[in-house]
Every structure is written in structure tokens, then in C-alpha cells.
């Protein structure tokens, strides 16, 4: 199975030119890697521009969010169908930074359904705010998954990716990067939760790790945490660093 490496650019960079330059540099590196599927998720405003730069299947575009309806009176929102018609393939749903803005489990569930219905692959983000000694956080993550996948059929599961992103390990205020064992423990929980829900049909769903991934730890997560890929924030904005992550993914895929 190819490794899936997704760059989440968040609200960067500030100019379209910078976005084009970064994407072009990343695309060049990604094009040489046979065993890696690279996805770049830029802000919506750059999507049309960057779409023109996509030349093959090895480096494609994803969005950071999408609304629940096809079209309508939803000021400021973008529909999964609009993204689809632009040639976008993936959409991040339920990122912790969006949940912090008020996105509920119920809304995340509706967004997952809408994304799949439009033909996008939903990259569902789950993860705990803090860890406790009693393992309550595992229950919390399990429930996030159950909620988000409510009503999603076995067949539709082919369009779902789950990204484990512990909130305490994300962004520049991260307490620390998760250890490969921290990530492995939750990968196993996610696999078990999916198997309980869908049986064998769930075995092919990619599980990703995200949170302070960099060129130094990327290979370790891929080799030791039983994940099929990575969701990368800050390190995806520096094409050189992101290229190093992509290359270590190529190595572990072999
Ligand atoms: P980070 O962000 O890699 O900058 O920690 C990851 C994410 O929020 O997806």
C-alpha cells in the first residue's frame, strides 16, 4: 500500500505567488516517488491557481474543510461538490482547530457524509486534548470515531481516512511530539474500533498520525506506529523539509 502524506497548510502562505512556488517545489519531489501519495491542502483561495499546476496523480490537492450541503444560502462556506468540480480529491474534516471554533461531533458527521457523497475522500481527524493515567482518552477517541462515522456504510468506508492528531502534540504550542508508542497505542485502538464497526471491510482504511511531524521523526512514525501515512502541518510549508518527509515515506514503503 502507498504511504499517504498530507500537508495541511492551514492559513499559510500569505501570497498566491508563494503558494504556487511552494506547490511547484513539492510537486517536483513528489513526482519521483512511486510509493507515496502526496496531498497538499492549501487555503481555498489558492485552489484554482494550484489546480492548474497539478500534472499527475502523485501530488494532488485536498481542502482543509467543506460544508454539509451541495449549494445554498450558507455565507462564507464552500461545498464538497465545488471542490470536486475543481478536481480536489481529499478534504480534512473535524480538524481540532475547527472543533475548537465550535464544530461539534454532529456537524463533523454531517460533513463526513457530504464529502463522501460528493466523491471526495474524507480525512477524519480525531484526538484527545490531554492524556490521563486511567486511559479515558482512549474512550474519548473511540467515541469521536463512532460519532463521526454514524450512518457511514461499509461501502463508503473506501472514501475515509482516519488521522490521529493528539491536540497536545499539534502546532507550535505543542507540549512535545507524541512518541511512536503513543501513536501506536491509538492506531491499535482505531483499528479495533473500525473492526468492531465494519469487520474485515475496515482493514484497508488508512490510519495517519499527525502532530509535530518533522523530517527527523517521520520515518519512525511510519516504521513503528503501524500508520499508513502522516498529516503534516508546519513541516509541509517548507518544501525542503516536506521533501525529506516524503522521501522517508518512500523508504518505509519499500
Ligand atoms: P503540526 O500540525 O504538524 O504543525 O503540529 C499538524 C496539524 O494540525 O495537522
CSV table of C-alpha atoms and ligand atoms in Angstrom, one decimal:
chain,number,residue,atom,x,y,z
A,1,UNK,CA,0.0,0.0,0.0
A,2,UNK,CA,1.3,3.5,-0.8
A,3,UNK,CA,2.0,5.8,2.0
A,4,UNK,CA,-0.3,8.8,2.2
A,5,UNK,CA,1.4,12.0,3.2
A,6,UNK,CA,-0.9,15.0,3.6
A,7,UNK,CA,0.3,18.6,4.0
A,8,UNK,CA,-2.1,20.8,5.9
A,9,UNK,CA,-1.0,24.4,5.1
A,10,UNK,CA,-3.6,25.9,7.4
A,11,UNK,CA,-3.8,29.7,6.9
A,12,UNK,CA,-0.5,30.0,5.1
A,13,UNK,CA,1.2,31.3,3.0
A,14,UNK,CA,0.0,34.9,2.7
A,15,UNK,CA,0.5,35.3,-1.1
A,16,UNK,CA,-0.6,33.4,-4.2
A,17,UNK,CA,2.9,33.5,-5.6
A,18,UNK,CA,4.3,31.9,-2.5
A,19,UNK,CA,1.7,29.2,-2.7
A,20,UNK,CA,2.5,28.5,-6.3
A,21,UNK,CA,6.2,28.4,-5.6
A,22,UNK,CA,5.8,26.0,-2.7
A,23,UNK,CA,3.4,23.7,-4.5
A,24,UNK,CA,5.7,23.6,-7.6
A,25,UNK,CA,8.7,22.6,-5.5
A,26,UNK,CA,6.7,19.9,-3.6
A,27,UNK,CA,5.2,18.5,-6.8
A,28,UNK,CA,8.6,18.1,-8.3
A,29,UNK,CA,9.8,16.0,-5.4
A,30,UNK,CA,6.6,14.0,-5.1
A,31,UNK,CA,6.6,13.1,-8.8
A,32,UNK,CA,9.6,11.0,-8.4
A,33,UNK,CA,8.2,8.9,-5.6
A,34,UNK,CA,6.3,5.8,-6.7
A,35,UNK,CA,5.2,4.6,-3.3
A,36,UNK,CA,3.9,7.8,-1.9
A,37,UNK,CA,0.6,9.6,-2.5
A,38,UNK,CA,1.2,13.3,-1.7
A,39,UNK,CA,-1.7,15.6,-0.9
A,40,UNK,CA,-1.4,19.3,-0.4
A,41,UNK,CA,-4.2,21.1,1.4
A,42,UNK,CA,-3.9,24.9,0.7
A,43,UNK,CA,-6.3,27.7,1.7
A,44,UNK,CA,-9.4,27.7,-0.6
A,45,UNK,CA,-8.4,30.9,-2.3
A,46,UNK,CA,-5.3,29.3,-3.9
A,47,UNK,CA,-7.1,26.1,-5.0
A,48,UNK,CA,-8.0,27.2,-8.6
A,49,UNK,CA,-4.5,28.5,-9.1
A,50,UNK,CA,-2.8,25.4,-7.8
A,51,UNK,CA,-5.1,23.1,-9.7
A,52,UNK,CA,-3.5,24.4,-12.9
A,53,UNK,CA,-0.2,23.1,-11.6
A,54,UNK,CA,-1.3,19.6,-10.9
A,55,UNK,CA,0.1,17.4,-13.6
A,56,UNK,CA,-0.2,13.8,-12.4
A,57,UNK,CA,-1.6,11.6,-9.7
A,58,UNK,CA,1.3,11.6,-7.4
A,59,UNK,CA,0.7,15.0,-6.0
A,60,UNK,CA,-2.9,16.1,-5.7
A,61,UNK,CA,-5.0,18.7,-3.8
A,62,UNK,CA,-7.0,18.5,-0.7
A,63,UNK,CA,-9.1,21.0,1.2
A,64,UNK,CA,-9.0,21.8,4.8
A,65,UNK,CA,-12.7,21.9,5.3
A,66,UNK,CA,-16.0,21.7,3.4
A,67,UNK,CA,-19.7,22.4,4.2
A,68,UNK,CA,-22.5,19.9,4.5
A,69,UNK,CA,-24.7,20.9,1.5
A,70,UNK,CA,-24.2,21.0,-2.2
A,71,UNK,CA,-25.1,24.6,-2.6
A,72,UNK,CA,-27.4,27.2,-0.8
A,73,UNK,CA,-27.6,30.2,1.4
A,74,UNK,CA,-24.5,29.5,3.5
A,75,UNK,CA,-22.4,32.6,3.5
A,76,UNK,CA,-18.7,32.0,3.7
A,77,UNK,CA,-18.9,28.2,3.1
A,78,UNK,CA,-17.6,26.1,0.3
A,79,UNK,CA,-19.4,22.8,-0.7
A,80,UNK,CA,-17.7,19.5,-1.3
A,81,UNK,CA,-19.3,19.5,-4.8
A,82,UNK,CA,-17.5,22.8,-5.6
A,83,UNK,CA,-14.2,21.2,-4.6
A,84,UNK,CA,-14.9,18.1,-6.5
A,85,UNK,CA,-15.7,20.1,-9.7
A,86,UNK,CA,-12.3,21.8,-9.3
A,87,UNK,CA,-10.5,18.4,-9.2
A,88,UNK,CA,-9.8,18.3,-5.5
A,89,UNK,CA,-9.6,14.8,-4.1
A,90,UNK,CA,-9.4,14.9,-0.3
A,91,UNK,CA,-10.9,17.0,2.4
A,92,UNK,CA,-9.8,17.3,6.0
A,93,UNK,CA,-12.9,17.0,8.3
A,94,UNK,CA,-13.0,17.8,12.0
A,95,UNK,CA,-9.5,19.1,12.5
A,96,UNK,CA,-9.1,20.1,16.1
A,97,UNK,CA,-8.6,23.7,15.2
A,98,UNK,CA,-12.1,23.7,13.6
A,99,UNK,CA,-13.5,21.8,16.5
A,100,UNK,CA,-12.1,24.5,18.8
A,101,UNK,CA,-14.1,27.0,16.8
A,102,UNK,CA,-17.3,25.2,17.7
A,103,UNK,CA,-17.5,22.3,15.2
A,104,UNK,CA,-19.5,19.6,17.0
A,105,UNK,CA,-19.4,15.8,16.6
A,106,UNK,CA,-22.8,16.0,14.9
A,107,UNK,CA,-21.5,18.6,12.4
A,108,UNK,CA,-18.4,16.5,11.7
A,109,UNK,CA,-20.6,13.5,11.0
A,110,UNK,CA,-22.7,15.5,8.5
A,111,UNK,CA,-19.6,16.8,6.8
A,112,UNK,CA,-18.2,13.3,6.5
A,113,UNK,CA,-21.4,12.2,4.8
A,114,UNK,CA,-21.5,15.2,2.5
A,115,UNK,CA,-17.8,14.8,1.5
A,116,UNK,CA,-18.3,11.1,0.6
A,117,UNK,CA,-21.5,11.8,-1.2
A,118,UNK,CA,-19.7,14.3,-3.4
A,119,UNK,CA,-17.0,11.8,-4.2
A,120,UNK,CA,-14.2,13.2,-2.0
A,121,UNK,CA,-12.1,11.2,0.4
A,122,UNK,CA,-12.8,12.4,3.9
A,123,UNK,CA,-9.7,12.7,6.2
A,124,UNK,CA,-11.4,12.5,9.6
A,125,UNK,CA,-9.3,14.0,12.4
A,126,UNK,CA,-9.6,12.7,15.9
A,127,UNK,CA,-7.5,13.2,19.0
A,128,UNK,CA,-7.6,14.0,22.7
A,129,UNK,CA,-6.8,17.3,24.3
A,130,UNK,CA,-4.9,15.7,27.2
A,131,UNK,CA,-3.9,12.3,28.4
A,132,UNK,CA,-4.9,10.8,31.8
A,133,UNK,CA,-3.5,7.9,33.7
A,134,UNK,CA,-6.8,5.9,33.5
A,135,UNK,CA,-6.9,5.8,29.7
A,136,UNK,CA,-10.1,7.9,29.5
A,137,UNK,CA,-8.6,9.5,26.4
A,138,UNK,CA,-8.9,6.2,24.6
A,139,UNK,CA,-12.6,6.1,25.3
A,140,UNK,CA,-12.9,9.7,24.1
A,141,UNK,CA,-11.2,8.9,20.8
A,142,UNK,CA,-13.3,5.8,20.3
A,143,UNK,CA,-16.4,7.9,20.7
A,144,UNK,CA,-15.2,10.6,18.3
A,145,UNK,CA,-14.9,7.9,15.7
A,146,UNK,CA,-18.3,6.3,16.4
A,147,UNK,CA,-20.0,9.7,16.2
A,148,UNK,CA,-18.2,10.8,13.0
A,149,UNK,CA,-18.9,7.6,11.2
A,150,UNK,CA,-22.6,7.2,12.2
A,151,UNK,CA,-24.6,6.0,9.2
A,152,UNK,CA,-21.5,5.6,7.0
A,153,UNK,CA,-21.8,2.3,5.2
A,154,UNK,CA,-19.1,-0.3,4.7
A,155,UNK,CA,-19.0,0.6,1.0
A,156,UNK,CA,-18.5,4.3,1.7
A,157,UNK,CA,-15.6,3.4,4.0
A,158,UNK,CA,-13.4,3.2,0.9
A,159,UNK,CA,-13.5,7.1,1.0
A,160,UNK,CA,-12.5,7.5,4.5
A,161,UNK,CA,-9.0,8.1,6.1
A,162,UNK,CA,-8.6,8.5,9.8
A,163,UNK,CA,-5.9,10.8,11.2
A,164,UNK,CA,-4.9,10.6,14.8
A,165,UNK,CA,-3.9,14.0,16.0
A,166,UNK,CA,-3.4,14.4,19.7
A,167,UNK,CA,-4.1,18.1,20.4
A,168,UNK,CA,-1.2,18.4,22.9
A,169,UNK,CA,1.2,17.5,20.1
A,170,UNK,CA,0.0,19.9,17.4
A,171,UNK,CA,1.4,23.2,16.4
A,172,UNK,CA,4.0,25.5,17.9
A,173,UNK,CA,2.5,25.3,21.4
A,174,UNK,CA,2.9,21.5,21.4
A,175,UNK,CA,3.9,20.1,24.7
A,176,UNK,CA,6.0,17.6,22.8
A,177,UNK,CA,5.7,15.4,19.8
A,178,UNK,CA,3.9,12.1,20.5
A,179,UNK,CA,6.2,9.1,20.9
A,180,UNK,CA,5.9,6.3,18.3
A,181,UNK,CA,4.4,4.2,21.1
A,182,UNK,CA,1.8,6.9,21.9
A,183,UNK,CA,0.8,6.8,18.2
A,184,UNK,CA,0.9,3.0,18.1
A,185,UNK,CA,-1.4,2.7,21.0
A,186,UNK,CA,-4.1,4.8,19.4
A,187,UNK,CA,-3.6,3.2,15.9
A,188,UNK,CA,-4.5,-0.1,17.6
A,189,UNK,CA,-7.5,1.5,19.2
A,190,UNK,CA,-8.7,3.0,15.9
A,191,UNK,CA,-8.2,-0.4,14.1
A,192,UNK,CA,-10.2,-2.2,16.8
A,193,UNK,CA,-12.9,0.4,16.8
A,194,UNK,CA,-13.2,0.1,13.0
A,195,UNK,CA,-13.1,-3.7,13.1
A,196,UNK,CA,-15.9,-3.8,15.7
A,197,UNK,CA,-18.0,-1.5,13.4
A,198,UNK,CA,-17.2,-2.9,10.0
A,199,UNK,CA,-15.3,-6.1,10.4
A,200,UNK,CA,-12.7,-7.0,7.7
A,201,UNK,CA,-14.0,-4.3,5.4
A,202,UNK,CA,-12.1,-1.8,7.6
A,203,UNK,CA,-8.7,-3.3,7.2
A,204,UNK,CA,-7.8,-1.1,4.2
A,205,UNK,CA,-8.7,2.2,5.7
A,206,UNK,CA,-5.5,4.2,6.1
A,207,UNK,CA,-4.8,5.5,9.6
A,208,UNK,CA,-2.5,8.5,9.7
A,209,UNK,CA,-0.6,10.2,12.5
A,210,UNK,CA,-0.3,14.0,12.8
A,211,UNK,CA,1.2,16.4,15.3
A,212,UNK,CA,4.7,17.9,15.2
A,213,UNK,CA,5.8,15.6,12.4
A,214,UNK,CA,9.2,16.6,11.0
A,215,UNK,CA,12.0,15.3,8.8
A,216,UNK,CA,13.6,13.6,11.9
A,217,UNK,CA,10.6,11.7,13.3
A,218,UNK,CA,8.5,11.0,10.1
A,219,UNK,CA,10.3,7.7,9.3
A,220,UNK,CA,10.0,6.5,12.8
A,221,UNK,CA,6.2,7.0,13.0
A,222,UNK,CA,5.8,5.2,9.7
A,223,UNK,CA,8.0,2.3,10.7
A,224,UNK,CA,7.0,1.9,14.3
A,225,UNK,CA,3.4,3.1,14.8
A,226,UNK,CA,1.6,1.0,12.2
A,227,UNK,CA,0.3,4.1,10.4
A,228,UNK,CA,-0.1,4.3,6.6
A,229,UNK,CA,0.7,7.9,6.4
A,230,UNK,CA,1.1,11.3,8.1
A,231,UNK,CA,-0.8,14.6,8.4
A,232,UNK,CA,1.8,17.3,8.4
A,233,UNK,CA,1.3,20.9,9.4
A,234,UNK,CA,4.2,23.3,9.8
A,235,UNK,CA,6.7,21.0,8.1
A,236,UNK,CA,4.6,20.9,5.0
A,237,UNK,CA,5.2,24.6,4.4
A,238,UNK,CA,8.9,24.2,3.9
A,239,UNK,CA,9.3,22.3,0.6
A,240,UNK,CA,12.8,21.1,1.6
A,241,UNK,CA,11.6,19.7,4.9
A,242,UNK,CA,8.4,18.3,3.3
A,243,UNK,CA,10.5,16.6,0.6
A,244,UNK,CA,12.6,14.9,3.3
A,245,UNK,CA,9.4,13.6,4.9
A,246,UNK,CA,8.2,12.3,1.5
A,247,UNK,CA,11.5,10.6,0.9
A,248,UNK,CA,11.4,8.8,4.2
A,249,UNK,CA,7.9,7.7,3.4
A,250,UNK,CA,9.1,6.3,0.1
A,251,UNK,CA,11.9,4.4,2.0
A,252,UNK,CA,9.5,2.8,4.5
A,253,UNK,CA,7.0,1.9,1.8
A,254,UNK,CA,9.5,-0.3,0.1
B,1,LIG,P1,1.8,20.5,13.1
B,1,LIG,O1,0.2,20.4,12.7
B,1,LIG,O2,2.4,19.4,12.2
B,1,LIG,O3,2.2,21.8,12.8
B,1,LIG,O4,1.9,20.1,14.5
B,1,LIG,C1,-0.4,19.3,12.4
B,1,LIG,C2,-1.9,19.5,12.1
B,1,LIG,O5,-2.5,20.4,12.8
B,1,LIG,O6,-2.5,18.9,11.2
